[in-house]
Short mmCIF file of C-alpha atoms and ligand atoms in Angstrom, two decimals:
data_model
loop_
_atom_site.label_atom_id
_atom_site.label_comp_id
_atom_site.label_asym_id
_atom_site.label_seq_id
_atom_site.Cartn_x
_atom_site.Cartn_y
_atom_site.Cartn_z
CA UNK A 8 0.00 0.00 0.00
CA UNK A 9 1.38 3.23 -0.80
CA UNK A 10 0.50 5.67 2.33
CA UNK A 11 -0.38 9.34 1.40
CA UNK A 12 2.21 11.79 3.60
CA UNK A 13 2.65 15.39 3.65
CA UNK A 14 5.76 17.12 5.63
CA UNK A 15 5.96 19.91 8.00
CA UNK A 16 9.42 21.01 8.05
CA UNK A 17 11.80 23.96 8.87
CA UNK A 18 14.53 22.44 6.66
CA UNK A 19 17.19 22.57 7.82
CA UNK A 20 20.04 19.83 7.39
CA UNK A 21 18.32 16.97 8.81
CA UNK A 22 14.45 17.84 6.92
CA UNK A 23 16.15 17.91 4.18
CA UNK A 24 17.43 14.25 4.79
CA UNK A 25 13.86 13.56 5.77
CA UNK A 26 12.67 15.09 2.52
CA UNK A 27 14.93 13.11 0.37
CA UNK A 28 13.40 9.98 1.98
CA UNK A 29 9.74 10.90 1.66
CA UNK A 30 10.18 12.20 -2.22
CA UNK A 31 12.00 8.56 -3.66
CA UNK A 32 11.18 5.83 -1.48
CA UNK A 33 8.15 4.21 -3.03
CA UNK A 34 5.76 3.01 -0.36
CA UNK A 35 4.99 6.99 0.55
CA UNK A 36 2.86 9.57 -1.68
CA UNK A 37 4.26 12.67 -0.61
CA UNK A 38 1.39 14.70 -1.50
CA UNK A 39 2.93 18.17 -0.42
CA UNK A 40 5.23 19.41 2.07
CA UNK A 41 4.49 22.62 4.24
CA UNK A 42 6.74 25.13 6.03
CA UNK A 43 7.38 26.98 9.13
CA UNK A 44 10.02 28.88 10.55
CA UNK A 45 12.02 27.48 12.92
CA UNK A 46 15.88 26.16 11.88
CA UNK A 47 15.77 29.36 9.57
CA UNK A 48 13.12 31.97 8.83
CA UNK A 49 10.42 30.66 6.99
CA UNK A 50 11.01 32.23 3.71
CA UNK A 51 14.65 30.38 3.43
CA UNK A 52 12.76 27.04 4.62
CA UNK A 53 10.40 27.39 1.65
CA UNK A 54 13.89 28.00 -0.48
CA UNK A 55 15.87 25.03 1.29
CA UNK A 56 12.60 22.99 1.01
CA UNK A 57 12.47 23.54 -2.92
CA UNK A 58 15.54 23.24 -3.35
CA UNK A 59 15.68 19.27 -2.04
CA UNK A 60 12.60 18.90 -4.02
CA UNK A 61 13.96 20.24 -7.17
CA UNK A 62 17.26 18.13 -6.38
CA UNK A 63 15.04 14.70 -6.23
CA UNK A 64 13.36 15.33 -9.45
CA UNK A 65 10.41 16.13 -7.46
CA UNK A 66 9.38 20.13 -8.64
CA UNK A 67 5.74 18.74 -8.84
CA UNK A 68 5.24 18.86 -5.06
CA UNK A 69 3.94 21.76 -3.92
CA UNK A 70 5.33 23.64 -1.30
CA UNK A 71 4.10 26.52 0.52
CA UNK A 72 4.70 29.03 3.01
CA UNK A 73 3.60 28.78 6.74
CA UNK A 74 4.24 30.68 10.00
CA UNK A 75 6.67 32.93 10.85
CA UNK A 76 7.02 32.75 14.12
CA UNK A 77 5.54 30.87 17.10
CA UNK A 78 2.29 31.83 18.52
CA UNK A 79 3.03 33.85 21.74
CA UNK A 80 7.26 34.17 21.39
CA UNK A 81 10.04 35.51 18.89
CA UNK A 82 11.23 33.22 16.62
CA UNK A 83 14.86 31.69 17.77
CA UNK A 84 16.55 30.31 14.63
CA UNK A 85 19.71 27.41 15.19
CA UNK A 86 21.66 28.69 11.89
CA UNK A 87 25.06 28.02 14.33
CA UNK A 88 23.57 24.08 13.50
CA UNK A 89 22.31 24.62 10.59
CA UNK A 90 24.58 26.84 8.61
CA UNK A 91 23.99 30.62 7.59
CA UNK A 92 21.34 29.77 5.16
CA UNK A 93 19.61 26.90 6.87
CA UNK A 94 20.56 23.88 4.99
CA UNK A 95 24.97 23.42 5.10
CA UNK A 96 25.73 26.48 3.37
CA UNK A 97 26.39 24.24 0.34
CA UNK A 98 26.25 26.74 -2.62
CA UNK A 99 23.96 24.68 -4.75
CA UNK A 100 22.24 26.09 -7.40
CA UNK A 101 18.66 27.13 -6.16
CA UNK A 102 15.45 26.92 -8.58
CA UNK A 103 13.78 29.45 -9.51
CA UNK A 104 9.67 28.58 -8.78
CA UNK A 105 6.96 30.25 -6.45
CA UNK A 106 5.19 28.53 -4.16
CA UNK A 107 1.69 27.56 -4.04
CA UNK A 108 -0.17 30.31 -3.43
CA UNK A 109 -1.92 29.42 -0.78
CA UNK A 110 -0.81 29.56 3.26
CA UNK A 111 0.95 26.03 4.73
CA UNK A 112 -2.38 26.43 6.78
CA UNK A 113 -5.39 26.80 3.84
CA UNK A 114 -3.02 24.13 1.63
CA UNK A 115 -3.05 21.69 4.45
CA UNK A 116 -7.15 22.05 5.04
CA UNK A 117 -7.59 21.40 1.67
CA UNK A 118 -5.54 18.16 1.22
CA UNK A 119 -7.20 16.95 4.29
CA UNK A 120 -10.87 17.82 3.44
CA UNK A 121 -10.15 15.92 -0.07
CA UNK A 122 -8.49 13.15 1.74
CA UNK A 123 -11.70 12.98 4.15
CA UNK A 124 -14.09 12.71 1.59
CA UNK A 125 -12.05 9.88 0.06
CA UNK A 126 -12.27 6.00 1.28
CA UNK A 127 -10.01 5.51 4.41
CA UNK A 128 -6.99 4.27 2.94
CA UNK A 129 -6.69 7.64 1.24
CA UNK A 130 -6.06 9.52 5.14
CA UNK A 131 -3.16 11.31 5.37
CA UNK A 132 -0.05 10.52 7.20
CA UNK A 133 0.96 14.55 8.31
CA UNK A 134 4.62 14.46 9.75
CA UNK A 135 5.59 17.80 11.56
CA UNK A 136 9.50 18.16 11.46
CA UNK A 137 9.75 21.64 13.14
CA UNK A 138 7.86 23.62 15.64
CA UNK A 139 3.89 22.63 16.02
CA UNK A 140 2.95 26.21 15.08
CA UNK A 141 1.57 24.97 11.19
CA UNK A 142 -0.43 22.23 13.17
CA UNK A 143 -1.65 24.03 15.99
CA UNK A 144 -3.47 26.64 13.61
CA UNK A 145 -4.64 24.25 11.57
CA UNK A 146 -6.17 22.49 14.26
CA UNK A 147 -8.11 25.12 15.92
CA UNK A 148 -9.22 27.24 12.52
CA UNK A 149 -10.74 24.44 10.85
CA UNK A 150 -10.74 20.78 12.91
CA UNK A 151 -13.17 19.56 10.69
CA UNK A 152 -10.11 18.66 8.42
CA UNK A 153 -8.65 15.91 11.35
CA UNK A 154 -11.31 13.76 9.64
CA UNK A 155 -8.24 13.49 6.84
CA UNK A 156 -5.81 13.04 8.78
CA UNK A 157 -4.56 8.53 9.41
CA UNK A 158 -2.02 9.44 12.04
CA UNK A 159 0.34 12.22 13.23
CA UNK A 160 4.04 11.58 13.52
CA UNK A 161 6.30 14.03 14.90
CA UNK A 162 9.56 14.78 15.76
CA UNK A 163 9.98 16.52 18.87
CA UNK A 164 9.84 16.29 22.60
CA UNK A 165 11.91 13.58 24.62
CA UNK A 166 10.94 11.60 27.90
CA UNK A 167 14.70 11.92 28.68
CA UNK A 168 16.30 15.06 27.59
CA UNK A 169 16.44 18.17 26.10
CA UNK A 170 19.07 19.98 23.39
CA UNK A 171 17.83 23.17 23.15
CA UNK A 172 17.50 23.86 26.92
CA UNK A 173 18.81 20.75 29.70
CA UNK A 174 14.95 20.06 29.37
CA UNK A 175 13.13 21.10 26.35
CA UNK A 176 13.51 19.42 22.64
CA UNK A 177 13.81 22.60 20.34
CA UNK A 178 10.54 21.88 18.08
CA UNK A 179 8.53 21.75 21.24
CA UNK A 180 10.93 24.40 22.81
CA UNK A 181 10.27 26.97 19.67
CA UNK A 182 6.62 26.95 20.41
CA UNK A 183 5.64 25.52 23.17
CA UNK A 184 1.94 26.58 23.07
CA UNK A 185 1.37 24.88 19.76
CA UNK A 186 2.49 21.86 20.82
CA UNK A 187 0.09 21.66 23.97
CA UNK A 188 -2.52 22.58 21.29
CA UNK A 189 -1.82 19.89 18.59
CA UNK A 190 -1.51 17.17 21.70
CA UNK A 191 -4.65 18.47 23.03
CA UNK A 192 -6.78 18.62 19.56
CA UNK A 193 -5.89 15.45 18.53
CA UNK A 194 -6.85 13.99 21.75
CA UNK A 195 -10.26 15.46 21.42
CA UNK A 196 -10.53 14.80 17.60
CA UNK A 197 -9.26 10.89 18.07
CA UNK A 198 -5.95 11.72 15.79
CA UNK A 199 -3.38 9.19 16.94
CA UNK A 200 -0.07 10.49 18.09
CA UNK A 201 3.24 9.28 17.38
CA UNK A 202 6.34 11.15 19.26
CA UNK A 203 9.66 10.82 17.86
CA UNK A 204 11.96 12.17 20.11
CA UNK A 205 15.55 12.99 21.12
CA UNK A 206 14.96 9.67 23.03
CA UNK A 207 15.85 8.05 19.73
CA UNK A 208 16.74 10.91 17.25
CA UNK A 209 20.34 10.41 17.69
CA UNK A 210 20.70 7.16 18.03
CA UNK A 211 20.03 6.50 13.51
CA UNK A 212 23.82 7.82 12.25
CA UNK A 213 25.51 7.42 8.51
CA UNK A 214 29.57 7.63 8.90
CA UNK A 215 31.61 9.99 7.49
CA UNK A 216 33.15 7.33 5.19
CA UNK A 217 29.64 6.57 3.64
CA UNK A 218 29.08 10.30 3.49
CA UNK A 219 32.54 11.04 1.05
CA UNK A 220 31.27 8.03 -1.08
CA UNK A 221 27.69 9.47 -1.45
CA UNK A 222 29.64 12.87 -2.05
CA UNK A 223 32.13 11.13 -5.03
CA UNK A 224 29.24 10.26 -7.03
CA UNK A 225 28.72 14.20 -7.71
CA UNK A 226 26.31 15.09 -10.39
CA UNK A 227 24.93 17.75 -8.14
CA UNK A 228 22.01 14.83 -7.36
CA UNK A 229 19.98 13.48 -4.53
CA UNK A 230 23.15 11.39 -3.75
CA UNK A 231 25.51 13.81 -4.04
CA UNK A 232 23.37 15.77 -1.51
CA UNK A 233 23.01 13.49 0.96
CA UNK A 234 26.76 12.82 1.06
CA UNK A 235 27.32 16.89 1.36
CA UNK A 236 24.39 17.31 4.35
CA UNK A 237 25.81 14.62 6.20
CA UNK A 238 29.76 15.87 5.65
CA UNK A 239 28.54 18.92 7.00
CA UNK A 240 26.67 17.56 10.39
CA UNK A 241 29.94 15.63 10.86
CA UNK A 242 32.37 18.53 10.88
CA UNK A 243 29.67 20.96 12.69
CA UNK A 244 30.08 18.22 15.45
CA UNK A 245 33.42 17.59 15.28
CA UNK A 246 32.06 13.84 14.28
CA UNK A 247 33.21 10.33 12.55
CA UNK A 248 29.18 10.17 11.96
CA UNK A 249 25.82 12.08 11.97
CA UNK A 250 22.46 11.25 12.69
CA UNK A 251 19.61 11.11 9.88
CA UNK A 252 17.44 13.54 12.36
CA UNK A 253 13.84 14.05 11.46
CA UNK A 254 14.61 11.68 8.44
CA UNK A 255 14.25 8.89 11.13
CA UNK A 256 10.74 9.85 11.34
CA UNK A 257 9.84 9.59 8.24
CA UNK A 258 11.90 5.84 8.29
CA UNK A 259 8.89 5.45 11.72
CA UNK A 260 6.36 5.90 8.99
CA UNK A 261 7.49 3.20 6.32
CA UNK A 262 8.84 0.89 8.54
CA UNK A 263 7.21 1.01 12.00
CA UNK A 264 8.41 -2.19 13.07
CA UNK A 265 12.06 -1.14 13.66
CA UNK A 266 11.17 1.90 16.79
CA UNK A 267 10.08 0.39 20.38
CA UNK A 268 6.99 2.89 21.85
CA UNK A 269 5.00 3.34 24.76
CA UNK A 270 1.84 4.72 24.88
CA UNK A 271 1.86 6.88 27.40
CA UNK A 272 0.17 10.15 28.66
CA UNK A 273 2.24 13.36 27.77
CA UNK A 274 2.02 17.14 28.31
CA UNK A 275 3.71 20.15 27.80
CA UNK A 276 5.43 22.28 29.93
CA UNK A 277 4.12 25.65 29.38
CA UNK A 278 5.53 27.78 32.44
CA UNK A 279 8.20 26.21 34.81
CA UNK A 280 11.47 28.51 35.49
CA UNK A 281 14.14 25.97 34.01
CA UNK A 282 11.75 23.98 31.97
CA UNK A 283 9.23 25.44 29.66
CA UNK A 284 8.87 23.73 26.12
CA UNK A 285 9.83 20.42 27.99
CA UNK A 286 7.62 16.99 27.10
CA UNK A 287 5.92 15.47 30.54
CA UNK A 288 6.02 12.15 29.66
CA UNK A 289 4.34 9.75 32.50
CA UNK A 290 5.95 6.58 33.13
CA UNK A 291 4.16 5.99 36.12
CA UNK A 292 2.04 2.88 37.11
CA UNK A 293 -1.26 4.06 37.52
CA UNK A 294 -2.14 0.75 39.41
CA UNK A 295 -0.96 2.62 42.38
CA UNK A 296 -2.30 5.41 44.48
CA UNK A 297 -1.72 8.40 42.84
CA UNK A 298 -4.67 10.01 44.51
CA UNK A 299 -2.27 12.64 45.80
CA UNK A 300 -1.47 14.07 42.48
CA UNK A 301 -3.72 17.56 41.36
CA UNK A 302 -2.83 17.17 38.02
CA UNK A 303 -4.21 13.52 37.08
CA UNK A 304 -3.24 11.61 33.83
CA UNK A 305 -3.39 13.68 30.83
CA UNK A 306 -5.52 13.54 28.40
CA UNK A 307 -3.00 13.14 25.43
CA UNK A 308 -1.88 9.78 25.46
CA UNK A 309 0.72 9.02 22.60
CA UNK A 310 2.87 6.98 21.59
CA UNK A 311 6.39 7.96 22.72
CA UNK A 312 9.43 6.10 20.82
CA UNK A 313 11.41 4.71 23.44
CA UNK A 314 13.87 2.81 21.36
CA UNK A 315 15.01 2.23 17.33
CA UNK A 316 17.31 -0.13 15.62
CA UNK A 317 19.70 2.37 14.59
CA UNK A 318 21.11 0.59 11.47
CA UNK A 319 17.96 -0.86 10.33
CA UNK A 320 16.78 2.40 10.03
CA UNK A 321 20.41 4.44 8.63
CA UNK A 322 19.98 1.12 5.88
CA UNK A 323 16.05 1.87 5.11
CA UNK A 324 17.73 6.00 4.52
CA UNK A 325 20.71 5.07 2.59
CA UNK A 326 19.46 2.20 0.06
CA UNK A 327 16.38 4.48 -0.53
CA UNK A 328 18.17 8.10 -0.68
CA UNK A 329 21.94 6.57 -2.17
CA UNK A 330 21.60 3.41 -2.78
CA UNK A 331 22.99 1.33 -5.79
CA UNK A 332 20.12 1.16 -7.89
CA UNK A 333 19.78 5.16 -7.31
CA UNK A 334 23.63 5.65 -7.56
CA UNK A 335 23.22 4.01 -11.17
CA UNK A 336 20.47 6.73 -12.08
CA UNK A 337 22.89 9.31 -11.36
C1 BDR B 437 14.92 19.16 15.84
O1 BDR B 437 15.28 20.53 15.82
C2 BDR B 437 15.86 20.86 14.60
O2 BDR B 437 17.13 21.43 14.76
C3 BDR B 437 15.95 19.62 13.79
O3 BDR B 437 15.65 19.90 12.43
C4 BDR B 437 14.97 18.68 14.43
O4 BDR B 437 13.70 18.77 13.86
C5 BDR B 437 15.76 18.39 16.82
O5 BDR B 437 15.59 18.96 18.07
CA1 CA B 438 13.32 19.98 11.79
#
């Protein structure tokens, strides 16, 4: 079965790993891909974004241009992670197209409205890569279009730790508020929840060694690209390997088999002095007494990835993004 997708992203090195994924591996139908600021300002996301797309053969998915900035706070880009433009500083030639005309927000509705009215099979997979901001809007200007939606899989949050602060993930950390919303909504609107978190996000890496082969192939192509994002993670860490980032999501998507989760209640820390934008994620045995505690289980009970088979999932990214039956395309 070939499962319709659509990506929220704030490309950014590792998106654009996830992109490369979702636009040539041939069990997904990536039916758009939306973007919000967050690794870069939202107008060099929709740039990085196209460019990928463009890279992959791929110009016919639209793109188009989401939120600025998260709901209540600033934006806070990571371009000291990403690079000055967003995406490695690479120099690659970038095309030339507008996006769709329409907001990430009105194109999203519209995808999921269609996919409603379709049979079931037809429900969208919608992965959020950056901050919840796209999703949270969506969800409380029109929530009739949840009835599109199969399943959401996101990266962000942790039960464990944080990167952007000693607690918070930065997608949930970025906009905090949005998150809590998109949690929230799909609880009430029956939207199952996958979390993909720093709990596992590191743990699916490609080696440096891999990465200069990918890069020898050249041809300015999808394998060529992958080689150059990874290089790039590697010497901005000071590393003999990267991880795949928010491609590992998408990797949760085709193959779920290869991530261990928990479904367990989560919510997000909207106040706390060292610890806002932080994932609550219960672990406790509710067979006990917990009759003490004002704040009860949450509502939002997802499934939190726990653990993933690291090399399963670095194969699944390489033999679909640079492997040798696409090296031969080149
Ligand atoms: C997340 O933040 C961004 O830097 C990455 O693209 C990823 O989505 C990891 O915390
Ligand atoms: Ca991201």
């Amino acid at each position: 079965m070939v499962r319709p997708v659509v990506l929220d992203v704030d490309t950014g090195v590792d998106d654009a790993m996830a992109l490369l994924l979702a636009a040539r591996h041939p069990a997904l139908d990536l039916r758009a891909v939306t973007c919000v600021g967050g690794n870069a300002s939202v107008d060099d996301v929709v740039s990085n974004t196209a460019l990928v797309l463009h890279t992959c053969g791929r110009p016919d998915i639209p793109v188009a241009r989401g939120a600025e900035r998260p709901l209540l706070e600033p934006p806070q880009e990571a371009r000291h992670v990403h690079g000055r433009d967003g995406m490695a500083d690479l120099g690659w030639v970038r095309p030339d197209v507008p996006p769709d005309p329409r907001h990430a927000v009105e194109l999203l509705r519209d995808l999921l409205r269609e996919a409603a009215a379709r049979d079931p099979s037809q429900r969208i997979t919608l992965l959020p890569l950056g901050p919840l901001t796209n999703i949270a809007l969506l969800m409380r200007t029109w929530p009739d279009a949840a009835a599109g939606l199969a399943e959401i899989v996101f990266m962000g949050g942790a039960a464990q730790t944080g990167n952007a602060t000693a607690s918070a993930e930065f997608n949930v950390w970025h906009d905090p508020e949005a998150a809590a919303i998109v949690l929230e909504s799909a609880a009430e609107l029956g939207v199952p929840v996958r979390m993909y978190g720093l709990d596992v996000f590191y743990d699916v890496r490609v080696g440096l060694d891999r990465a200069r082969e990918l890069v020898a192939v050249g041809g300015r192509g999808p394998v060529e690209l992958a080689g150059r994002l990874l290089e790039f993670s590697c010497a901005r860490f000071q590393a003999a390997d990267a991880t795949i980032g928010d491609a590992g999501a998408v990797c949760a998507v085709i193959d779920p088999e290869g991530l261990s989760t928990r479904r367990l209640p989560v919510r997000v820390e909207l106040t706390g002095t060292w610890s806002r934008g932080r994932t609550v994620v219960d672990r406790r045995d509710w067979a006990g007494d917990l009759s003490h505690d004002p704040h009860g289980v949450a509502p939002a009970v997802v499934e939190v990835a726990l653990e993933v088979d690291g090399g399963r999932y670095a194969d699944l990214w390489l033999s679909t993004v640079a492997g040798e039956h696409r090296v031969a395309e080149q």
